[in-house]
Structures are given as C-alpha cells and as structure tokens.
mmCIF file of C-alpha atoms in Angstrom:
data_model
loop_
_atom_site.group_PDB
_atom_site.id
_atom_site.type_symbol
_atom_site.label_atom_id
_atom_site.label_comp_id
_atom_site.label_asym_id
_atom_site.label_seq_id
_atom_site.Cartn_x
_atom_site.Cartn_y
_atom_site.Cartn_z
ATOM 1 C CA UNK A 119 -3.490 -0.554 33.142
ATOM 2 C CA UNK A 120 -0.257 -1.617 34.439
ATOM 3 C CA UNK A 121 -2.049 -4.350 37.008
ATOM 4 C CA UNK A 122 -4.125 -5.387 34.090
ATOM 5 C CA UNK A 123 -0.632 -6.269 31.806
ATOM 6 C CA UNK A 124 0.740 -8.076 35.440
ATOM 7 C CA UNK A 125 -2.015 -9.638 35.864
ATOM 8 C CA UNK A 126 -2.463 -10.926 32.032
ATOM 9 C CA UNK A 127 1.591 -12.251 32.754
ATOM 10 C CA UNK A 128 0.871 -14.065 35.405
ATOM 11 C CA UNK A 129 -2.283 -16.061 33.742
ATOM 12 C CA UNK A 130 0.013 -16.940 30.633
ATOM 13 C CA UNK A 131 2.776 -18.499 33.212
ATOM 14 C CA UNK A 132 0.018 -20.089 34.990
ATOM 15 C CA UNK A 133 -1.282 -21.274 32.270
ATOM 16 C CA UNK A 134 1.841 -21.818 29.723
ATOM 17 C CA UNK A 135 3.653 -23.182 32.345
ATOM 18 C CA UNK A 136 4.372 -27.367 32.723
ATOM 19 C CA UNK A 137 5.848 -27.464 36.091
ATOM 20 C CA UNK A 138 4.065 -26.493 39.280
ATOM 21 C CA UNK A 139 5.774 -24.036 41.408
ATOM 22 C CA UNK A 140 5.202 -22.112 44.415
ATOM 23 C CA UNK A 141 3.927 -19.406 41.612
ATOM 24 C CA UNK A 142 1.529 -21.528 40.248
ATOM 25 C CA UNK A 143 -0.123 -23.073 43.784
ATOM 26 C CA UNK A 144 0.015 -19.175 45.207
ATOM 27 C CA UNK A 145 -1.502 -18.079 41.851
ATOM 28 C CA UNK A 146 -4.300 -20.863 42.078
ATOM 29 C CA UNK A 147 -4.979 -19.793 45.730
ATOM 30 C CA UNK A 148 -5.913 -16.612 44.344
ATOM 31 C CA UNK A 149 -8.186 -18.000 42.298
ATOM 32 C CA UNK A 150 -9.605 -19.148 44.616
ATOM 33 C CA UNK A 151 -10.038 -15.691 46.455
ATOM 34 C CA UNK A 152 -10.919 -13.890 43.450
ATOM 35 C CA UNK A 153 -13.858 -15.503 41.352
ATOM 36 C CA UNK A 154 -13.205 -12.625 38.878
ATOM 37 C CA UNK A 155 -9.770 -13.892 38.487
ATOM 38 C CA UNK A 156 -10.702 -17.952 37.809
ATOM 39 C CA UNK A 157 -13.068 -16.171 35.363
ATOM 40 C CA UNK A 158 -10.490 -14.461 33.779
ATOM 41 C CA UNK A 159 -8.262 -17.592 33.545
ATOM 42 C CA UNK A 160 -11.031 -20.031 31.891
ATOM 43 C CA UNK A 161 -11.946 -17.359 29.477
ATOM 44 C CA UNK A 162 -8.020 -16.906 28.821
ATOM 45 C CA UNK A 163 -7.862 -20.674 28.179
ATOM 46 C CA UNK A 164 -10.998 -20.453 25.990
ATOM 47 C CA UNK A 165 -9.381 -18.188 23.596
ATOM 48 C CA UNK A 166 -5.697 -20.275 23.927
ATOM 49 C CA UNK A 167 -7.860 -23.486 23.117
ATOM 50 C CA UNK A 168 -9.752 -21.571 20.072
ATOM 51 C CA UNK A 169 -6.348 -20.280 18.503
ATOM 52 C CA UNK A 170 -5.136 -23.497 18.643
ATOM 53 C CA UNK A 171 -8.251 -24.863 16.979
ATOM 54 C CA UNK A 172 -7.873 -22.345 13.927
ATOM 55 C CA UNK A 173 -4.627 -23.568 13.774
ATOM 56 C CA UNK A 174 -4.786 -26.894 13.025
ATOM 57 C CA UNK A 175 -7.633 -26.127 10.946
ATOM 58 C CA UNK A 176 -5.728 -23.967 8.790
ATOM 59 C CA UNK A 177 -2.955 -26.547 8.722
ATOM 60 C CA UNK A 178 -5.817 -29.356 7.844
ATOM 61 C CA UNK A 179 -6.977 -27.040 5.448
ATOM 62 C CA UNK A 180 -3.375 -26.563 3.844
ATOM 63 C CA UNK A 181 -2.444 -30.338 3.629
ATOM 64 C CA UNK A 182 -5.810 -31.324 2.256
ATOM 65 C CA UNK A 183 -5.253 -28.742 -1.073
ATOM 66 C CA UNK A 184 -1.465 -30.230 -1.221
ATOM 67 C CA UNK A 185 -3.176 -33.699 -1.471
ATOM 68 C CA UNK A 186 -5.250 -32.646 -4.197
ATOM 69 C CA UNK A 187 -2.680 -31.119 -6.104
ATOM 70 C CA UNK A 188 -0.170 -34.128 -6.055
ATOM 71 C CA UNK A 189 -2.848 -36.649 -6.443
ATOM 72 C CA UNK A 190 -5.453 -35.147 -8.474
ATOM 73 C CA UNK A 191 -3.888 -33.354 -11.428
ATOM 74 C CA UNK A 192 -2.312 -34.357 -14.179
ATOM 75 C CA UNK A 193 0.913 -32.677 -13.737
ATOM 76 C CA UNK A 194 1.642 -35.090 -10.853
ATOM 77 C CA UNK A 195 0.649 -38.377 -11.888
ATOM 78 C CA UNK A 196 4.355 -39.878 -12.045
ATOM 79 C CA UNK A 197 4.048 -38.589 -8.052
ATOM 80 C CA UNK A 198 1.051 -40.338 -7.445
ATOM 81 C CA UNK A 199 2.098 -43.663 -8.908
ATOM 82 C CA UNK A 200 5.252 -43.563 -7.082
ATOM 83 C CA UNK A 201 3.732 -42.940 -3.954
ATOM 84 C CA UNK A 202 1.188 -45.640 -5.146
ATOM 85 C CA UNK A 203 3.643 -48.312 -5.823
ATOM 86 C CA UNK A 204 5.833 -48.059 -2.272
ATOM 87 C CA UNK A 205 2.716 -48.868 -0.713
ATOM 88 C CA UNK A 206 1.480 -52.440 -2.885
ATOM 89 C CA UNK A 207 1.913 -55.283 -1.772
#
C-alpha cells in the first residue's frame, strides 16, 4: 500500500509539475521501463483532464443561470439596460 501512495506522489509531481528536473527525466525513464507505469500516468492524466472538464462545465453552467437572471427577469431590467447602454454606440 505504502509503494502504491509513493508511487501515486510521484505521478502528481510528474505530472503537476512545470519545470523539468532530474525527478521528472528519471521518472520518465521509468516509464519507459515500466509500461504498467506510463499506463498508470495517461490514465492519471485522463481523470486530471476529466475533473477539469466538469469544472468548467459547472462554472459554464453557473454563469449561464446568472445571465438569465440579470437579463431575463423583470427584477433586473434597470441592470440590463445599463449594461445595454455602455455598450451602444
């Protein structure tokens, strides 16, 4: 279990990190030693990549209902013409 954690740690700084270090290019030979491991990291970044994705979903999802509310009810007309009239020209 413990090598399992280590491992997992040392995907996420492969992986999270911006900078190449000796870590990384020893890390990437060892990829290339161990398939299983390379398999490991593109399914890691598959589910890093599909968080990400729900996330800015959600956030689409969020700004999209605040858009309807200021622009499409009545309570927020005085918004919307505001908003309308910095924009004419």
């Amino acid at each position: 279990m413990k090598t399992l954690l280590n491992e997992l740690r040392l995907i996420e700084h492969y992986l999270l990190s911006d900078a190449k270090d000796g870590e990384s290019f020893l890390f990437e030979a060892k990829m290339i030693l161990q398939p299983e491991l390379k398999e490991q990291v593109y399914w890691q970044q598959k589910t890093y990549q599909a968080v990400r994705d729900y996330g800015r979903k959600q956030l689409k999802n969020e700004i999209n209902n605040i858009h309807e509310t200021l622009f499409n009810t009545e309570a927020h007309q005085s918004f919307r013409q505001k908003v309308m009239r910095l924009f004419r020209k």
